[in-house]
Amino acid sequence: MQKEYEGRTEQEAIDKAIRELGLDRDQFDVEVIEKEKKGLFRKGNVRIRVYYGDDSSSDENVEEEESVAENTENNDPEPQNDNERRILEFLDTLIIKMGYSGKSTISFRRDSKIGINIESDDSSIIIGRKGKNLDAIQLITNVYAGNLDPDIKVVIDSENYRMRHEEQIIRSAYRTAADVRRTGRSRLLDPMNPFERRLVHTALNDFDGVETKSEGDGLYKQVRILPKK
């Protein structure tokens, strides 16, 4: 589901959504759809579109990505080598060329994988609807990082979006599984990439009374939750 809100600032519009919907900030996604510049006779309002409920999950495009919640080792925001410095500089420059401000810092290191967090006043735009912008930024950054070192894998986040997204997927899977167990009828979840489907299969592996299977072709398949025979 989705609704639009307007405010003098992005945060004011978000606060309106929180009050009206009765939801916490981590229960919906935000897309800035209009940002008027202040003028002599204009207040410069911001209009946002809020996605919540079943429409709030994103299509993350990382096929083999590990859970962001598990990547907490070696947390040091300072770059430790030339490659990390170059990647951070590349990402900061990319954000500027997109027309926004932001600061990139290291959030975790794990083997050859590094996590980078983008802090920005325009984080909702950087994340984009269903995380599409964040995924595109991550893809471009990984292409650059791969030219520096083919073994480097970069995971980019902002405002803990990816962790919140994982939690949303798992909560939705549990709710649906409970409904399947209660009604005895199978349910199909929205199309998901392999990483997201793996989250669901793992989360429901020990859920009594149901089983899961993937259906469909291509990268984005659906998970069917059905009563266990």
PDB file of C-alpha atoms in Angstrom:
ATOM      1  CA  MET A   1       0.000   0.000   0.000  1.00  0.00           C
ATOM      2  CA  GLN A   2       1.102   3.571  -0.551  1.00  0.00           C
ATOM      3  CA  LYS A   3       0.124   7.131   0.377  1.00  0.00           C
ATOM      4  CA  GLU A   4       1.556  10.570  -0.291  1.00  0.00           C
ATOM      5  CA  TYR A   5       2.429  13.277   2.234  1.00  0.00           C
ATOM      6  CA  GLU A   6       3.748  16.814   2.019  1.00  0.00           C
ATOM      7  CA  GLY A   7       5.777  18.981   4.354  1.00  0.00           C
ATOM      8  CA  ARG A   8       8.144  21.922   4.442  1.00  0.00           C
ATOM      9  CA  THR A   9      10.965  19.399   4.854  1.00  0.00           C
ATOM     10  CA  GLU A  10      11.332  15.695   4.131  1.00  0.00           C
ATOM     11  CA  GLN A  11      11.364  14.924   7.865  1.00  0.00           C
ATOM     12  CA  GLU A  12       8.162  16.911   8.440  1.00  0.00           C
ATOM     13  CA  ALA A  13       6.406  14.879   5.729  1.00  0.00           C
ATOM     14  CA  ILE A  14       7.729  11.636   7.260  1.00  0.00           C
ATOM     15  CA  ASP A  15       6.476  12.715  10.704  1.00  0.00           C
ATOM     16  CA  LYS A  16       3.015  13.261   9.214  1.00  0.00           C
ATOM     17  CA  ALA A  17       3.074   9.739   7.807  1.00  0.00           C
ATOM     18  CA  ILE A  18       4.103   8.289  11.175  1.00  0.00           C
ATOM     19  CA  ARG A  19       1.264  10.087  12.970  1.00  0.00           C
ATOM     20  CA  GLU A  20      -1.427   9.211  10.425  1.00  0.00           C
ATOM     21  CA  LEU A  21      -0.452   5.594   9.762  1.00  0.00           C
ATOM     22  CA  GLY A  22       0.445   4.784  13.356  1.00  0.00           C
ATOM     23  CA  LEU A  23       3.621   3.044  12.208  1.00  0.00           C
ATOM     24  CA  ASP A  24       7.235   3.214  13.320  1.00  0.00           C
ATOM     25  CA  ARG A  25       9.780   4.661  10.866  1.00  0.00           C
ATOM     26  CA  ASP A  26      11.258   1.231  10.161  1.00  0.00           C
ATOM     27  CA  GLN A  27       7.868  -0.120   9.052  1.00  0.00           C
ATOM     28  CA  PHE A  28       7.654   1.794   5.777  1.00  0.00           C
ATOM     29  CA  ASP A  29       9.814   3.003   2.894  1.00  0.00           C
ATOM     30  CA  VAL A  30       9.953   6.567   1.607  1.00  0.00           C
ATOM     31  CA  GLU A  31      10.365   7.927  -1.913  1.00  0.00           C
ATOM     32  CA  VAL A  32      10.785  11.674  -2.463  1.00  0.00           C
ATOM     33  CA  ILE A  33       8.660  12.427  -5.532  1.00  0.00           C
ATOM     34  CA  GLU A  34       8.824  16.236  -5.523  1.00  0.00           C
ATOM     35  CA  LYS A  35      11.204  18.696  -3.925  1.00  0.00           C
ATOM     36  CA  GLU A  36      10.355  22.312  -4.667  1.00  0.00           C
ATOM     37  CA  LYS A  37      13.098  24.892  -4.365  1.00  0.00           C
ATOM     38  CA  LYS A  38      12.426  27.874  -2.142  1.00  0.00           C
ATOM     39  CA  GLY A  39      11.674  31.068  -3.986  1.00  0.00           C
ATOM     40  CA  LEU A  40      10.387  34.534  -3.355  1.00  0.00           C
ATOM     41  CA  PHE A  41       6.776  33.350  -3.361  1.00  0.00           C
ATOM     42  CA  ARG A  42       7.293  29.604  -2.742  1.00  0.00           C
ATOM     43  CA  LYS A  43       7.783  27.764   0.534  1.00  0.00           C
ATOM     44  CA  GLY A  44       9.718  24.925  -1.081  1.00  0.00           C
ATOM     45  CA  ASN A  45       7.593  21.992   0.106  1.00  0.00           C
ATOM     46  CA  VAL A  46       8.649  18.345  -0.153  1.00  0.00           C
ATOM     47  CA  ARG A  47       6.253  15.637  -1.314  1.00  0.00           C
ATOM     48  CA  ILE A  48       6.947  12.000  -0.445  1.00  0.00           C
ATOM     49  CA  ARG A  49       5.321   8.683  -1.256  1.00  0.00           C
ATOM     50  CA  VAL A  50       5.203   6.135   1.579  1.00  0.00           C
ATOM     51  CA  TYR A  51       5.145   2.387   0.925  1.00  0.00           C
ATOM     52  CA  TYR A  52       3.930   0.155   3.736  1.00  0.00           C
ATOM     53  CA  GLY A  53       2.410  -3.242   4.340  1.00  0.00           C
ATOM     54  CA  ASP A  54       3.100  -5.879   1.658  1.00  0.00           C
ATOM     55  CA  ASP A  55       4.329  -3.193  -0.766  1.00  0.00           C
ATOM     56  CA  SER A  56       7.228  -2.118   1.457  1.00  0.00           C
ATOM     57  CA  SER A  57       9.698  -4.937   0.651  1.00  0.00           C
ATOM     58  CA  SER A  58      12.478  -4.220  -1.865  1.00  0.00           C
ATOM     59  CA  ASP A  59      14.065  -6.154  -4.743  1.00  0.00           C
ATOM     60  CA  GLU A  60      17.661  -6.361  -3.619  1.00  0.00           C
ATOM     61  CA  ASN A  61      19.910  -7.366  -6.509  1.00  0.00           C
ATOM     62  CA  VAL A  62      22.740  -9.077  -4.636  1.00  0.00           C
ATOM     63  CA  GLU A  63      22.464 -12.784  -5.432  1.00  0.00           C
ATOM     64  CA  GLU A  64      25.015 -14.189  -2.985  1.00  0.00           C
ATOM     65  CA  GLU A  65      24.975 -11.516  -0.292  1.00  0.00           C
ATOM     66  CA  GLU A  66      25.181 -12.605   3.324  1.00  0.00           C
ATOM     67  CA  SER A  67      22.889 -11.218   5.967  1.00  0.00           C
ATOM     68  CA  VAL A  68      23.802  -7.625   6.802  1.00  0.00           C
ATOM     69  CA  ALA A  69      22.942  -8.328  10.430  1.00  0.00           C
ATOM     70  CA  GLU A  70      25.764 -10.883  10.573  1.00  0.00           C
ATOM     71  CA  ASN A  71      28.439  -8.590   9.160  1.00  0.00           C
ATOM     72  CA  THR A  72      29.625  -6.858  12.315  1.00  0.00           C
ATOM     73  CA  GLU A  73      33.258  -7.932  12.515  1.00  0.00           C
ATOM     74  CA  ASN A  74      36.219  -5.541  12.354  1.00  0.00           C
ATOM     75  CA  ASN A  75      34.073  -2.435  12.653  1.00  0.00           C
ATOM     76  CA  ASP A  76      36.391   0.556  12.049  1.00  0.00           C
ATOM     77  CA  PRO A  77      35.159   3.553  10.057  1.00  0.00           C
ATOM     78  CA  GLU A  78      38.647   4.605   8.966  1.00  0.00           C
ATOM     79  CA  PRO A  79      39.981   3.159   5.666  1.00  0.00           C
ATOM     80  CA  GLN A  80      42.829   0.752   6.304  1.00  0.00           C
ATOM     81  CA  ASN A  81      44.419   0.595   2.845  1.00  0.00           C
ATOM     82  CA  ASP A  82      44.574   2.383  -0.508  1.00  0.00           C
ATOM     83  CA  ASN A  83      41.757   0.334  -2.026  1.00  0.00           C
ATOM     84  CA  GLU A  84      39.353   1.241   0.769  1.00  0.00           C
ATOM     85  CA  ARG A  85      40.298   4.912   0.474  1.00  0.00           C
ATOM     86  CA  ARG A  86      39.761   4.869  -3.282  1.00  0.00           C
ATOM     87  CA  ILE A  87      36.394   3.148  -2.958  1.00  0.00           C
ATOM     88  CA  LEU A  88      35.186   5.686  -0.384  1.00  0.00           C
ATOM     89  CA  GLU A  89      36.389   8.568  -2.561  1.00  0.00           C
ATOM     90  CA  PHE A  90      34.674   7.040  -5.599  1.00  0.00           C
ATOM     91  CA  LEU A  91      31.402   6.639  -3.713  1.00  0.00           C
ATOM     92  CA  ASP A  92      31.463  10.174  -2.280  1.00  0.00           C
ATOM     93  CA  THR A  93      32.137  11.542  -5.772  1.00  0.00           C
ATOM     94  CA  LEU A  94      29.309   9.451  -7.220  1.00  0.00           C
ATOM     95  CA  ILE A  95      26.828  10.838  -4.679  1.00  0.00           C
ATOM     96  CA  ILE A  96      27.941  14.395  -5.477  1.00  0.00           C
ATOM     97  CA  LYS A  97      27.548  13.808  -9.214  1.00  0.00           C
ATOM     98  CA  MET A  98      24.024  12.543  -8.521  1.00  0.00           C
ATOM     99  CA  GLY A  99      23.327  16.000  -7.076  1.00  0.00           C
ATOM    100  CA  TYR A 100      23.269  15.126  -3.393  1.00  0.00           C
ATOM    101  CA  SER A 101      25.534  15.390  -0.373  1.00  0.00           C
ATOM    102  CA  GLY A 102      26.756  12.433   1.630  1.00  0.00           C
ATOM    103  CA  LYS A 103      29.631  10.933   3.578  1.00  0.00           C
ATOM    104  CA  SER A 104      30.728   7.307   3.207  1.00  0.00           C
ATOM    105  CA  THR A 105      32.299   5.349   6.057  1.00  0.00           C
ATOM    106  CA  ILE A 106      33.290   1.734   6.639  1.00  0.00           C
ATOM    107  CA  SER A 107      30.649  -0.142   8.668  1.00  0.00           C
ATOM    108  CA  PHE A 108      32.155  -3.638   8.707  1.00  0.00           C
ATOM    109  CA  ARG A 109      34.887  -5.859   7.269  1.00  0.00           C
ATOM    110  CA  ARG A 110      34.602  -9.588   6.787  1.00  0.00           C
ATOM    111  CA  ASP A 111      37.206 -11.491   4.784  1.00  0.00           C
ATOM    112  CA  SER A 112      37.291  -9.730   1.391  1.00  0.00           C
ATOM    113  CA  LYS A 113      33.900  -8.081   1.947  1.00  0.00           C
ATOM    114  CA  ILE A 114      33.500  -4.541   3.233  1.00  0.00           C
ATOM    115  CA  GLY A 115      30.353  -2.726   4.257  1.00  0.00           C
ATOM    116  CA  ILE A 116      29.946   0.976   3.592  1.00  0.00           C
ATOM    117  CA  ASN A 117      27.346   3.253   5.130  1.00  0.00           C
ATOM    118  CA  ILE A 118      26.209   6.461   3.426  1.00  0.00           C
ATOM    119  CA  GLU A 119      25.182   9.249   5.790  1.00  0.00           C
ATOM    120  CA  SER A 120      23.147  11.904   4.009  1.00  0.00           C
ATOM    121  CA  ASP A 121      20.297  14.334   4.512  1.00  0.00           C
ATOM    122  CA  ASP A 122      18.954  12.908   1.241  1.00  0.00           C
ATOM    123  CA  SER A 123      19.106   9.279   2.364  1.00  0.00           C
ATOM    124  CA  SER A 124      15.527   8.570   1.281  1.00  0.00           C
ATOM    125  CA  ILE A 125      16.413   9.507  -2.291  1.00  0.00           C
ATOM    126  CA  ILE A 126      19.692   7.604  -2.151  1.00  0.00           C
ATOM    127  CA  ILE A 127      17.805   4.505  -0.987  1.00  0.00           C
ATOM    128  CA  GLY A 128      14.978   4.997  -3.481  1.00  0.00           C
ATOM    129  CA  ARG A 129      11.749   3.094  -3.867  1.00  0.00           C
ATOM    130  CA  LYS A 130      12.212  -0.486  -2.693  1.00  0.00           C
ATOM    131  CA  GLY A 131      15.955   0.154  -2.407  1.00  0.00           C
ATOM    132  CA  LYS A 132      16.412   0.468  -6.183  1.00  0.00           C
ATOM    133  CA  ASN A 133      18.735   3.482  -6.031  1.00  0.00           C
ATOM    134  CA  LEU A 134      20.832   1.916  -3.279  1.00  0.00           C
ATOM    135  CA  ASP A 135      21.159  -1.264  -5.323  1.00  0.00           C
ATOM    136  CA  ALA A 136      22.252   0.699  -8.399  1.00  0.00           C
ATOM    137  CA  ILE A 137      24.864   2.597  -6.377  1.00  0.00           C
ATOM    138  CA  GLN A 138      26.103  -0.693  -4.928  1.00  0.00           C
ATOM    139  CA  LEU A 139      26.364  -2.265  -8.389  1.00  0.00           C
ATOM    140  CA  ILE A 140      28.358   0.649  -9.828  1.00  0.00           C
ATOM    141  CA  THR A 141      30.657   0.713  -6.798  1.00  0.00           C
ATOM    142  CA  ASN A 142      31.305  -3.015  -7.078  1.00  0.00           C
ATOM    143  CA  VAL A 143      32.300  -2.609 -10.721  1.00  0.00           C
ATOM    144  CA  TYR A 144      34.830   0.034  -9.686  1.00  0.00           C
ATOM    145  CA  ALA A 145      36.047  -2.012  -6.704  1.00  0.00           C
ATOM    146  CA  GLY A 146      36.436  -5.074  -8.929  1.00  0.00           C
ATOM    147  CA  ASN A 147      38.868  -3.174 -11.121  1.00  0.00           C
ATOM    148  CA  LEU A 148      40.986  -2.471  -8.040  1.00  0.00           C
ATOM    149  CA  ASP A 149      40.809  -6.018  -6.698  1.00  0.00           C
ATOM    150  CA  PRO A 150      38.609  -8.786  -8.200  1.00  0.00           C
ATOM    151  CA  ASP A 151      38.148 -10.348  -4.754  1.00  0.00           C
ATOM    152  CA  ILE A 152      36.636  -7.256  -3.122  1.00  0.00           C
ATOM    153  CA  LYS A 153      32.896  -7.341  -2.443  1.00  0.00           C
ATOM    154  CA  VAL A 154      31.152  -4.124  -1.359  1.00  0.00           C
ATOM    155  CA  VAL A 155      27.834  -3.935   0.505  1.00  0.00           C
ATOM    156  CA  ILE A 156      26.373  -0.434   0.662  1.00  0.00           C
ATOM    157  CA  ASP A 157      23.712   0.673   3.118  1.00  0.00           C
ATOM    158  CA  SER A 158      22.096   3.841   4.410  1.00  0.00           C
ATOM    159  CA  GLU A 159      20.030   4.312   7.581  1.00  0.00           C
ATOM    160  CA  ASN A 160      20.263   0.541   8.193  1.00  0.00           C
ATOM    161  CA  TYR A 161      17.899   0.021   5.261  1.00  0.00           C
ATOM    162  CA  ARG A 162      19.186  -3.443   4.387  1.00  0.00           C
ATOM    163  CA  MET A 163      18.934  -4.714   7.950  1.00  0.00           C
ATOM    164  CA  ARG A 164      15.403  -3.323   8.259  1.00  0.00           C
ATOM    165  CA  HIS A 165      14.530  -4.922   4.929  1.00  0.00           C
ATOM    166  CA  GLU A 166      15.749  -8.330   6.083  1.00  0.00           C
ATOM    167  CA  GLU A 167      13.664  -7.993   9.233  1.00  0.00           C
ATOM    168  CA  GLN A 168      10.596  -7.028   7.168  1.00  0.00           C
ATOM    169  CA  ILE A 169      10.981 -10.090   4.949  1.00  0.00           C
ATOM    170  CA  ILE A 170      11.246 -12.410   7.931  1.00  0.00           C
ATOM    171  CA  ARG A 171       8.298 -10.810   9.762  1.00  0.00           C
ATOM    172  CA  SER A 172       6.151 -11.114   6.639  1.00  0.00           C
ATOM    173  CA  ALA A 173       7.190 -14.753   6.194  1.00  0.00           C
ATOM    174  CA  TYR A 174       6.212 -15.584   9.796  1.00  0.00           C
ATOM    175  CA  ARG A 175       2.828 -13.863   9.449  1.00  0.00           C
ATOM    176  CA  THR A 176       2.085 -15.692   6.216  1.00  0.00           C
ATOM    177  CA  ALA A 177       3.242 -19.024   7.626  1.00  0.00           C
ATOM    178  CA  ALA A 178       0.942 -18.601  10.623  1.00  0.00           C
ATOM    179  CA  ASP A 179      -1.961 -17.900   8.256  1.00  0.00           C
ATOM    180  CA  VAL A 180      -1.127 -20.975   6.161  1.00  0.00           C
ATOM    181  CA  ARG A 181      -1.015 -23.164   9.248  1.00  0.00           C
ATOM    182  CA  ARG A 182      -4.331 -21.747  10.475  1.00  0.00           C
ATOM    183  CA  THR A 183      -6.254 -22.000   7.177  1.00  0.00           C
ATOM    184  CA  GLY A 184      -4.551 -25.042   5.654  1.00  0.00           C
ATOM    185  CA  ARG A 185      -4.205 -23.165   2.336  1.00  0.00           C
ATOM    186  CA  SER A 186      -0.872 -22.393   0.673  1.00  0.00           C
ATOM    187  CA  ARG A 187       0.242 -18.820  -0.033  1.00  0.00           C
ATOM    188  CA  LEU A 188       2.661 -17.300  -2.526  1.00  0.00           C
ATOM    189  CA  LEU A 189       4.966 -14.476  -1.452  1.00  0.00           C
ATOM    190  CA  ASP A 190       6.020 -11.660  -3.759  1.00  0.00           C
ATOM    191  CA  PRO A 191       8.850 -12.393  -6.243  1.00  0.00           C
ATOM    192  CA  MET A 192      12.258 -12.303  -4.546  1.00  0.00           C
ATOM    193  CA  ASN A 193      15.885 -12.708  -5.542  1.00  0.00           C
ATOM    194  CA  PRO A 194      17.908 -15.731  -4.331  1.00  0.00           C
ATOM    195  CA  PHE A 195      19.224 -13.949  -1.225  1.00  0.00           C
ATOM    196  CA  GLU A 196      15.740 -12.936  -0.103  1.00  0.00           C
ATOM    197  CA  ARG A 197      14.319 -16.398  -0.794  1.00  0.00           C
ATOM    198  CA  ARG A 198      17.119 -17.963   1.231  1.00  0.00           C
ATOM    199  CA  LEU A 199      16.140 -15.730   4.158  1.00  0.00           C
ATOM    200  CA  VAL A 200      12.561 -17.040   3.988  1.00  0.00           C
ATOM    201  CA  HIS A 201      13.530 -20.700   3.616  1.00  0.00           C
ATOM    202  CA  THR A 202      15.931 -20.439   6.559  1.00  0.00           C
ATOM    203  CA  ALA A 203      13.501 -18.529   8.782  1.00  0.00           C
ATOM    204  CA  LEU A 204      10.693 -21.059   8.228  1.00  0.00           C
ATOM    205  CA  ASN A 205      12.846 -24.164   8.326  1.00  0.00           C
ATOM    206  CA  ASP A 206      11.833 -24.860  11.953  1.00  0.00           C
ATOM    207  CA  PHE A 207       8.334 -23.350  11.751  1.00  0.00           C
ATOM    208  CA  ASP A 208       5.979 -26.170  12.741  1.00  0.00           C
ATOM    209  CA  GLY A 209       3.278 -27.185  10.290  1.00  0.00           C
ATOM    210  CA  VAL A 210       4.551 -25.542   7.101  1.00  0.00           C
ATOM    211  CA  GLU A 211       7.135 -26.067   4.392  1.00  0.00           C
ATOM    212  CA  THR A 212       8.459 -23.839   1.618  1.00  0.00           C
ATOM    213  CA  LYS A 213       9.460 -24.168  -2.011  1.00  0.00           C
ATOM    214  CA  SER A 214      10.484 -21.744  -4.762  1.00  0.00           C
ATOM    215  CA  GLU A 215       8.402 -21.437  -7.919  1.00  0.00           C
ATOM    216  CA  GLY A 216       8.951 -19.658 -11.213  1.00  0.00           C
ATOM    217  CA  ASP A 217      11.750 -18.960 -13.663  1.00  0.00           C
ATOM    218  CA  GLY A 218      14.553 -16.430 -13.790  1.00  0.00           C
ATOM    219  CA  LEU A 219      16.279 -14.556 -10.996  1.00  0.00           C
ATOM    220  CA  TYR A 220      13.138 -13.349  -9.249  1.00  0.00           C
ATOM    221  CA  LYS A 221      11.060 -16.324  -8.127  1.00  0.00           C
ATOM    222  CA  GLN A 222       8.258 -16.673  -5.616  1.00  0.00           C
ATOM    223  CA  VAL A 223       8.308 -18.665  -2.406  1.00  0.00           C
ATOM    224  CA  ARG A 224       5.241 -20.791  -1.777  1.00  0.00           C
ATOM    225  CA  ILE A 225       4.428 -21.521   1.849  1.00  0.00           C
ATOM    226  CA  LEU A 226       2.232 -24.613   2.151  1.00  0.00           C
ATOM    227  CA  PRO A 227       0.910 -26.883   4.894  1.00  0.00           C
ATOM    228  CA  LYS A 228       3.283 -29.677   5.766  1.00  0.00           C
ATOM    229  CA  LYS A 229       1.862 -33.065   4.869  1.00  0.00           C
TER     230      LYS A 229
END
